[in-house]
Short mmCIF file of C-alpha atoms and ligand atoms in Angstrom, two decimals:
data_model
loop_
_atom_site.label_atom_id
_atom_site.label_comp_id
_atom_site.label_asym_id
_atom_site.label_seq_id
_atom_site.Cartn_x
_atom_site.Cartn_y
_atom_site.Cartn_z
CA MET A 1 0.00 0.00 0.00
CA GLN A 2 1.53 3.30 -1.12
CA HIS A 3 1.61 6.18 1.40
CA ILE A 4 1.37 9.75 0.10
CA ASP A 5 1.02 12.68 2.51
CA LEU A 6 -1.69 14.41 0.49
CA ILE A 7 -4.08 12.85 -2.01
CA ILE A 8 -6.04 15.24 -4.23
CA ILE A 9 -9.10 13.64 -5.83
CA GLY A 10 -9.95 15.25 -9.18
CA GLY A 11 -7.66 16.76 -11.81
CA GLY A 12 -9.87 19.70 -12.77
CA PRO A 13 -8.59 23.29 -12.65
CA ILE A 14 -8.92 23.42 -8.86
CA GLY A 15 -7.39 20.00 -8.17
CA ILE A 16 -4.47 21.04 -10.38
CA ALA A 17 -4.17 24.35 -8.50
CA CYS A 18 -3.97 22.36 -5.24
CA GLY A 19 -1.27 20.09 -6.71
CA LEU A 20 0.75 23.08 -7.86
CA GLU A 21 0.51 24.71 -4.45
CA ALA A 22 1.53 21.46 -2.70
CA LYS A 23 4.54 21.15 -4.98
CA LYS A 24 5.61 24.74 -4.22
CA LYS A 25 5.40 24.03 -0.51
CA GLY A 26 7.38 20.80 -0.81
CA ILE A 27 4.47 18.64 0.37
CA ASP A 28 4.35 15.07 -0.92
CA TYR A 29 1.14 14.89 -3.02
CA LEU A 30 -0.63 12.97 -5.77
CA ILE A 31 -3.58 14.06 -7.88
CA ILE A 32 -5.85 11.18 -8.90
CA GLU A 33 -8.11 11.88 -11.89
CA LYS A 34 -10.61 9.45 -13.35
CA GLY A 35 -10.31 10.80 -16.90
CA PRO A 36 -7.90 12.94 -18.90
CA ILE A 37 -6.45 16.23 -17.53
CA VAL A 38 -9.35 18.63 -16.77
CA ASN A 39 -11.87 15.95 -17.73
CA SER A 40 -14.94 18.18 -17.23
CA LEU A 41 -13.59 20.87 -19.56
CA PHE A 42 -12.66 18.17 -22.06
CA ASN A 43 -16.33 17.10 -22.06
CA TYR A 44 -17.73 20.64 -22.47
CA PRO A 45 -19.27 21.60 -25.84
CA MET A 46 -16.67 21.64 -28.60
CA ASN A 47 -17.01 25.35 -29.41
CA MET A 48 -17.78 26.66 -25.91
CA GLN A 49 -16.42 30.03 -24.88
CA PHE A 50 -15.91 30.78 -21.20
CA PHE A 51 -17.90 33.64 -19.67
CA SER A 52 -14.79 34.59 -17.69
CA SER A 53 -11.90 36.41 -19.30
CA SER A 54 -8.69 34.39 -19.41
CA GLU A 55 -6.85 36.13 -16.55
CA LYS A 56 -9.70 35.14 -14.21
CA LEU A 57 -9.12 31.46 -15.02
CA GLU A 58 -5.40 31.63 -14.28
CA ILE A 59 -4.00 29.54 -11.49
CA ASP A 60 -0.95 30.55 -9.47
CA GLU A 61 -0.75 33.74 -11.56
CA ILE A 62 0.60 31.79 -14.54
CA PRO A 63 -0.42 33.92 -17.55
CA PHE A 64 -3.27 32.56 -19.67
CA ILE A 65 -3.05 34.09 -23.14
CA SER A 66 -6.11 33.70 -25.35
CA LYS A 67 -7.01 35.05 -28.78
CA GLU A 68 -10.10 36.87 -27.52
CA ALA A 69 -10.69 38.22 -24.02
CA LYS A 70 -12.83 35.19 -23.14
CA PRO A 71 -11.03 31.96 -24.01
CA LYS A 72 -12.45 28.97 -25.86
CA ARG A 73 -12.50 25.42 -24.50
CA ASN A 74 -9.47 24.42 -26.64
CA GLU A 75 -7.40 27.26 -25.23
CA ALA A 76 -8.32 26.28 -21.68
CA LEU A 77 -7.35 22.65 -22.38
CA GLU A 78 -4.01 23.91 -23.70
CA TYR A 79 -3.48 26.17 -20.66
CA TYR A 80 -4.23 23.63 -17.93
CA ARG A 81 -2.46 20.82 -19.81
CA ARG A 82 0.70 22.94 -20.09
CA ILE A 83 0.57 23.70 -16.38
CA VAL A 84 0.49 19.99 -15.57
CA THR A 85 3.18 18.96 -18.04
CA SER A 86 5.57 21.93 -17.62
CA ASN A 87 5.49 21.65 -13.84
CA GLN A 88 5.66 17.87 -13.98
CA LEU A 89 2.80 17.59 -11.52
CA ASN A 90 2.26 14.18 -9.93
CA ILE A 91 -1.03 13.11 -11.46
CA ASN A 92 -2.46 9.68 -12.19
CA LEU A 93 -4.96 9.84 -15.04
CA PHE A 94 -7.78 7.43 -15.84
CA GLU A 95 -7.86 6.17 -12.25
CA LYS A 96 -11.19 6.55 -10.50
CA VAL A 97 -11.29 6.91 -6.71
CA LEU A 98 -13.89 4.52 -5.33
CA SER A 99 -13.81 5.23 -1.61
CA VAL A 100 -12.11 7.18 1.16
CA GLU A 101 -12.15 5.84 4.71
CA LYS A 102 -10.50 7.16 7.82
CA GLU A 103 -8.52 4.51 9.67
CA THR A 104 -6.41 5.17 12.78
CA GLY A 105 -5.43 8.70 11.86
CA ASN A 106 -4.74 7.99 8.19
CA PHE A 107 -7.09 7.88 5.23
CA LYS A 108 -7.37 4.75 3.13
CA ILE A 109 -8.12 5.63 -0.49
CA LYS A 110 -9.26 2.87 -2.80
CA THR A 111 -9.14 3.41 -6.54
CA GLU A 112 -9.87 1.14 -9.49
CA LYS A 113 -6.17 0.37 -9.65
CA GLU A 114 -4.56 0.79 -6.20
CA THR A 115 -5.05 1.36 -2.50
CA TYR A 116 -3.24 4.32 -0.93
CA THR A 117 -2.93 5.74 2.55
CA SER A 118 -2.57 9.45 3.21
CA GLN A 119 -2.55 11.95 6.05
CA TYR A 120 -4.61 14.55 4.18
CA VAL A 121 -7.23 14.38 1.42
CA VAL A 122 -8.60 17.14 -0.80
CA VAL A 123 -11.83 16.36 -2.66
CA ALA A 124 -12.08 18.44 -5.86
CA THR A 125 -14.42 16.26 -7.87
CA GLY A 126 -16.65 18.99 -9.37
CA PHE A 127 -20.26 18.50 -10.47
CA TYR A 128 -20.22 17.54 -14.12
CA ASP A 129 -20.49 13.74 -13.84
CA ILE A 130 -24.13 13.42 -12.80
CA ALA A 131 -26.83 15.03 -14.94
CA ASN A 132 -30.14 16.10 -13.42
CA THR A 133 -32.66 13.84 -15.10
CA ILE A 134 -36.25 14.82 -15.93
CA GLU A 135 -37.68 11.42 -14.97
CA VAL A 136 -40.14 10.90 -17.81
CA PRO A 137 -40.85 7.83 -19.94
CA GLY A 138 -38.50 7.71 -22.94
CA GLU A 139 -35.64 9.58 -21.27
CA ASP A 140 -33.49 6.49 -21.80
CA LEU A 141 -33.97 6.49 -25.60
CA SER A 142 -30.73 6.88 -27.55
CA LYS A 143 -31.98 10.12 -29.13
CA VAL A 144 -31.86 11.83 -25.72
CA ALA A 145 -28.60 13.38 -24.48
CA HIS A 146 -27.79 15.24 -21.26
CA TYR A 147 -24.47 16.50 -22.60
CA TYR A 148 -24.14 18.66 -25.68
CA LYS A 149 -21.04 18.45 -27.82
CA ASP A 150 -21.30 19.55 -31.47
CA PRO A 151 -24.07 21.35 -33.41
CA HIS A 152 -23.19 19.69 -36.73
CA PHE A 153 -24.88 16.48 -35.57
CA TYR A 154 -28.28 18.20 -35.28
CA SER A 155 -28.28 20.00 -38.64
CA MET A 156 -31.59 19.49 -40.53
CA GLN A 157 -33.05 17.65 -37.51
CA LYS A 158 -36.01 18.53 -35.30
CA LEU A 159 -34.22 19.22 -32.03
CA ALA A 160 -35.91 19.86 -28.68
CA VAL A 161 -33.75 21.62 -26.08
CA ILE A 162 -35.08 21.21 -22.54
CA GLY A 163 -33.98 23.93 -20.11
CA ALA A 164 -33.46 27.68 -20.24
CA SER A 165 -30.14 28.36 -18.57
CA ASN A 166 -26.75 29.03 -20.14
CA SER A 167 -26.05 25.53 -21.47
CA ALA A 168 -29.51 25.17 -23.00
CA VAL A 169 -29.48 28.64 -24.55
CA ASP A 170 -25.97 28.24 -26.00
CA ALA A 171 -26.91 24.87 -27.51
CA ALA A 172 -30.21 26.17 -28.92
CA LEU A 173 -28.56 29.16 -30.60
CA GLU A 174 -25.62 27.23 -31.94
CA CYS A 175 -27.75 24.40 -33.36
CA TYR A 176 -30.23 26.85 -34.89
CA ARG A 177 -27.28 28.56 -36.65
CA LYS A 178 -26.10 25.21 -38.01
CA GLY A 179 -29.47 24.45 -39.56
CA ALA A 180 -31.35 22.56 -36.85
CA ASP A 181 -35.09 23.09 -36.38
CA VAL A 182 -34.93 24.04 -32.68
CA THR A 183 -37.74 24.04 -30.11
CA MET A 184 -37.00 25.04 -26.53
CA ILE A 185 -39.06 23.49 -23.74
CA VAL A 186 -38.98 25.78 -20.73
CA ARG A 187 -40.55 24.97 -17.35
CA GLY A 188 -40.76 28.61 -16.24
CA PRO A 189 -42.29 31.67 -17.88
CA GLU A 190 -39.08 33.01 -19.46
CA ILE A 191 -35.43 32.45 -20.32
CA GLY A 192 -33.36 31.97 -17.13
CA PRO A 193 -32.30 35.16 -15.33
CA ARG A 194 -28.68 33.94 -15.01
CA VAL A 195 -28.19 33.60 -18.77
CA LYS A 196 -25.16 35.67 -19.84
CA TYR A 197 -26.31 39.27 -20.35
CA TRP A 198 -24.75 39.44 -23.82
CA VAL A 199 -26.49 36.22 -24.96
CA LYS A 200 -29.97 36.75 -23.48
CA PRO A 201 -31.16 39.33 -26.07
CA ASP A 202 -29.97 37.05 -28.87
CA ILE A 203 -32.12 34.09 -27.77
CA GLU A 204 -35.09 36.30 -26.87
CA ASN A 205 -34.99 37.96 -30.30
CA ARG A 206 -34.69 34.60 -32.09
CA ILE A 207 -37.73 33.35 -30.17
CA ASP A 208 -39.70 36.56 -30.85
CA GLU A 209 -39.02 36.34 -34.59
CA GLY A 210 -39.89 32.59 -34.61
CA SER A 211 -36.45 31.34 -35.75
CA VAL A 212 -36.26 29.31 -32.54
CA LYS A 213 -39.59 27.99 -31.26
CA ALA A 214 -40.24 27.95 -27.53
CA PHE A 215 -42.87 26.56 -25.17
CA PHE A 216 -42.85 28.35 -21.80
CA ASN A 217 -44.58 27.09 -18.64
CA THR A 218 -44.25 23.68 -20.22
CA THR A 219 -42.88 20.30 -19.15
CA VAL A 220 -42.21 17.12 -21.08
CA LYS A 221 -44.66 14.30 -20.35
CA GLU A 222 -43.18 11.62 -22.57
CA ILE A 223 -40.42 11.18 -25.13
CA LYS A 224 -41.30 8.88 -28.05
CA ASP A 225 -39.24 7.70 -31.03
CA ASP A 226 -40.48 10.43 -33.36
CA SER A 227 -42.37 12.85 -31.10
CA LEU A 228 -42.57 14.59 -27.74
CA VAL A 229 -45.68 14.84 -25.59
CA LEU A 230 -45.76 18.16 -23.73
CA ASN A 231 -47.82 19.49 -20.84
CA THR A 232 -48.35 23.10 -21.87
CA HIS A 233 -50.45 25.75 -20.12
CA GLU A 234 -53.02 25.17 -22.87
CA GLY A 235 -53.12 21.40 -22.26
CA GLU A 236 -51.34 18.40 -23.73
CA LYS A 237 -49.59 18.87 -27.07
CA THR A 238 -47.56 16.50 -29.27
CA ILE A 239 -44.74 17.81 -31.45
CA GLU A 240 -42.59 16.02 -34.03
CA ASN A 241 -39.08 15.35 -32.80
CA ASP A 242 -35.83 13.68 -33.87
CA TYR A 243 -33.46 14.50 -30.99
CA VAL A 244 -33.64 15.81 -27.43
CA LEU A 245 -31.00 17.72 -25.51
CA ALA A 246 -32.07 17.68 -21.86
CA LEU A 247 -29.79 20.39 -20.48
CA THR A 248 -31.26 20.66 -17.01
CA GLY A 249 -28.03 20.92 -15.05
CA TYR A 250 -25.69 18.64 -13.17
CA LYS A 251 -25.01 17.80 -9.55
CA PRO A 252 -22.08 16.66 -7.40
CA ASN A 253 -21.80 13.06 -6.23
CA PHE A 254 -23.34 13.52 -2.77
CA ASN A 255 -23.14 9.83 -1.88
CA PHE A 256 -19.39 9.93 -2.35
CA LEU A 257 -19.17 12.82 0.15
CA LYS A 258 -21.60 11.22 2.61
CA LYS A 259 -19.68 7.94 2.66
CA MET A 260 -16.54 9.88 3.67
CA GLY A 261 -18.48 11.23 6.66
CA ILE A 262 -18.94 14.78 5.34
CA GLN A 263 -22.11 16.31 6.72
CA LEU A 264 -24.56 17.72 4.17
CA SER A 265 -27.36 20.18 4.90
CA GLU A 266 -30.85 18.74 5.09
CA ASP A 267 -32.67 21.53 3.21
CA GLY A 268 -32.52 19.74 -0.12
CA LYS A 269 -29.46 21.79 -1.15
CA PHE A 270 -26.95 19.30 0.29
CA TYR A 271 -24.45 22.04 1.21
CA PRO A 272 -21.38 20.27 2.60
CA GLN A 273 -20.06 21.38 5.96
CA TYR A 274 -16.62 23.02 5.88
CA ASN A 275 -14.62 25.77 7.55
CA GLU A 276 -14.71 28.80 5.25
CA GLU A 277 -11.19 29.87 6.17
CA THR A 278 -9.41 26.56 5.75
CA MET A 279 -11.87 24.51 3.62
CA GLU A 280 -11.48 21.63 6.10
CA THR A 281 -14.68 19.62 6.48
CA ASN A 282 -16.19 18.22 9.66
CA VAL A 283 -13.87 15.24 9.04
CA LYS A 284 -10.42 16.25 10.33
CA ASP A 285 -7.77 16.59 7.58
CA LEU A 286 -10.35 16.14 4.82
CA TYR A 287 -10.77 19.25 2.65
CA LEU A 288 -13.10 20.35 -0.13
CA ALA A 289 -12.07 22.51 -3.09
CA GLY A 290 -13.78 24.00 -6.10
CA VAL A 291 -17.31 23.74 -7.39
CA ILE A 292 -18.14 20.75 -5.14
CA CYS A 293 -18.49 23.18 -2.21
CA GLY A 294 -21.80 24.56 -3.49
CA GLY A 295 -24.08 21.53 -3.01
CA MET A 296 -27.01 21.72 -5.43
CA ASP A 297 -26.20 25.40 -6.08
CA THR A 298 -23.59 24.55 -8.66
CA HIS A 299 -23.44 28.18 -9.82
CA LEU A 300 -22.08 29.39 -6.44
CA TRP A 301 -18.52 28.29 -7.05
CA PHE A 302 -16.66 28.28 -10.34
CA ILE A 303 -13.03 28.49 -11.43
CA GLU A 304 -12.85 32.26 -11.08
CA ASN A 305 -13.88 32.39 -7.43
CA SER A 306 -12.68 28.98 -6.19
CA ARG A 307 -9.07 29.01 -7.38
CA VAL A 308 -8.25 30.65 -4.02
CA HIS A 309 -9.17 27.38 -2.28
CA ALA A 310 -5.78 25.92 -3.23
CA LYS A 311 -3.80 28.48 -1.24
CA MET A 312 -6.23 28.33 1.72
CA ILE A 313 -6.02 24.54 1.97
CA LEU A 314 -2.31 24.20 1.45
CA SER A 315 -1.41 26.89 3.97
CA ASP A 316 -3.57 25.07 6.54
CA ILE A 317 -1.91 21.74 5.73
CA GLU A 318 1.54 23.39 5.82
CA SER A 319 0.82 24.81 9.27
CA LYS A 320 -0.14 21.32 10.51
CA VAL A 321 2.94 19.73 8.94
CA LYS A 322 5.21 22.29 10.65
CA LYS A 323 3.74 21.62 14.11
C1 LIG B 1 -20.52 25.16 -20.14
C2 LIG B 1 -19.80 25.67 -18.93
C3 LIG B 1 -19.13 26.90 -18.98
C4 LIG B 1 -18.43 27.38 -17.87
N1 LIG B 1 -17.78 28.58 -17.94
C5 LIG B 1 -17.10 29.04 -16.86
C6 LIG B 1 -16.41 30.29 -16.90
O1 LIG B 1 -16.44 31.02 -17.88
N2 LIG B 1 -15.75 30.69 -15.78
C7 LIG B 1 -15.67 29.93 -14.65
O2 LIG B 1 -15.03 30.35 -13.68
N3 LIG B 1 -16.34 28.76 -14.59
C8 LIG B 1 -17.04 28.30 -15.66
N4 LIG B 1 -17.71 27.11 -15.58
C9 LIG B 1 -17.68 26.35 -14.34
C10 LIG B 1 -16.34 25.63 -14.21
O3 LIG B 1 -16.06 24.89 -15.36
C11 LIG B 1 -16.34 24.74 -13.02
O4 LIG B 1 -16.66 25.53 -11.91
C12 LIG B 1 -14.93 24.15 -12.84
O5 LIG B 1 -14.70 23.15 -13.79
C13 LIG B 1 -14.74 23.72 -11.45
O6 LIG B 1 -13.46 23.16 -11.33
P1 LIG B 1 -13.26 21.95 -10.35
O7 LIG B 1 -11.81 21.60 -10.47
O8 LIG B 1 -13.83 22.27 -9.03
O9 LIG B 1 -14.19 20.79 -10.95
P2 LIG B 1 -14.11 20.03 -12.34
O10 LIG B 1 -13.50 20.86 -13.39
O11 LIG B 1 -15.44 19.46 -12.60
O12 LIG B 1 -13.08 18.87 -12.04
C14 LIG B 1 -13.42 17.76 -11.24
C15 LIG B 1 -12.58 16.60 -11.72
O13 LIG B 1 -12.75 15.52 -10.82
C16 LIG B 1 -12.76 14.31 -11.57
N5 LIG B 1 -13.42 13.29 -10.74
C17 LIG B 1 -14.72 13.25 -10.35
N6 LIG B 1 -14.95 12.17 -9.59
C18 LIG B 1 -13.76 11.51 -9.48
C19 LIG B 1 -13.35 10.31 -8.83
N7 LIG B 1 -14.20 9.57 -8.10
N8 LIG B 1 -12.05 9.91 -8.94
C20 LIG B 1 -11.18 10.67 -9.65
N9 LIG B 1 -11.50 11.80 -10.31
C21 LIG B 1 -12.78 12.23 -10.21
C22 LIG B 1 -13.51 14.68 -12.83
O14 LIG B 1 -13.24 13.79 -13.87
C23 LIG B 1 -13.01 16.09 -13.09
O15 LIG B 1 -11.89 16.14 -13.95
C24 LIG B 1 -18.42 26.62 -16.68
C25 LIG B 1 -19.10 25.40 -16.62
C26 LIG B 1 -19.80 24.93 -17.73
C27 LIG B 1 -20.53 23.63 -17.62
#
């Protein structure tokens, strides 16, 4: 069984920031990532552009140069990949962590490949692995996707986009512009209030002019091979349909946190308990970093405002190591 002083679970931007900070402080560490480097970003839509400008996505003040002020996914992959490779960070890729247990002072971390022990653990596993499902018949059909990748696929197809937040709006606009016949299905009365202020008028104008169709105050009742049954405010309605993008958000793996002993709030938001100055959870020497800290409110933390977690956590660990 290999012993490493600090195990960081998740090789997203924040896990990488933690690894970098540990390396600078001379702390023995290993990042364990279940996919490629920055797996979530790798799985984002092919042409996505960040809402943050590049300097706000920088970690450890390493300059992030992008063509436009707000970088594209490819540029972010390049940036974070170069940080890992140039700094020769200790990272194991394609190794999923299955469990973390505390045993006589140390943690025992089981992965698909190995069992490790460590003194400290940082959980930076993000929220992008589990999609919020809509729980209707037909959701398991192969024409339904909860992740959007490339608009080309939907060209000349009748595409329903479920949801009205940033991901849904970006996908609807992009697919419409690549020749898809797009219908948005929106549970509320309007496009989401958190949609980027420079994108909102675009989708609202496309809906007003009829280029993108939209049903507001509407939910999906059933997904069939060639149609969708909707519950609209005017009653049940069936529309023709080839593909469905159910972009209704994602959530962290709460069971994973619970099994480690981390307390979650009982208000349906599942906010994990942690010290806001050190990021240490109610389990001693177990820390949280990044978007995972927000519970169901996955918009609370993002790269821009959670990159500071790395310095907070590592200075706390350093102070314990020095004692
Ligand atoms: C479309 C889109 C656009 C966005 N734009 C912006 C933006 O402009 N600005 C901004 O600041 N934020 C943006 N965000 C949010 C931002 O991407 C996330 O907040 C960010 O990825 C959080 O980083 P993280 O390291 O906490 O989590 P993640 O990037 O999700 O990384 C978590 C990592 O943990 C790995 N992992 C999970 N479980 C395990 C396991 N059991 N074992 C091993 N590894 C595991 C995952 O594979 C993943 O690589 C955007 C998000 C989306 C979806």
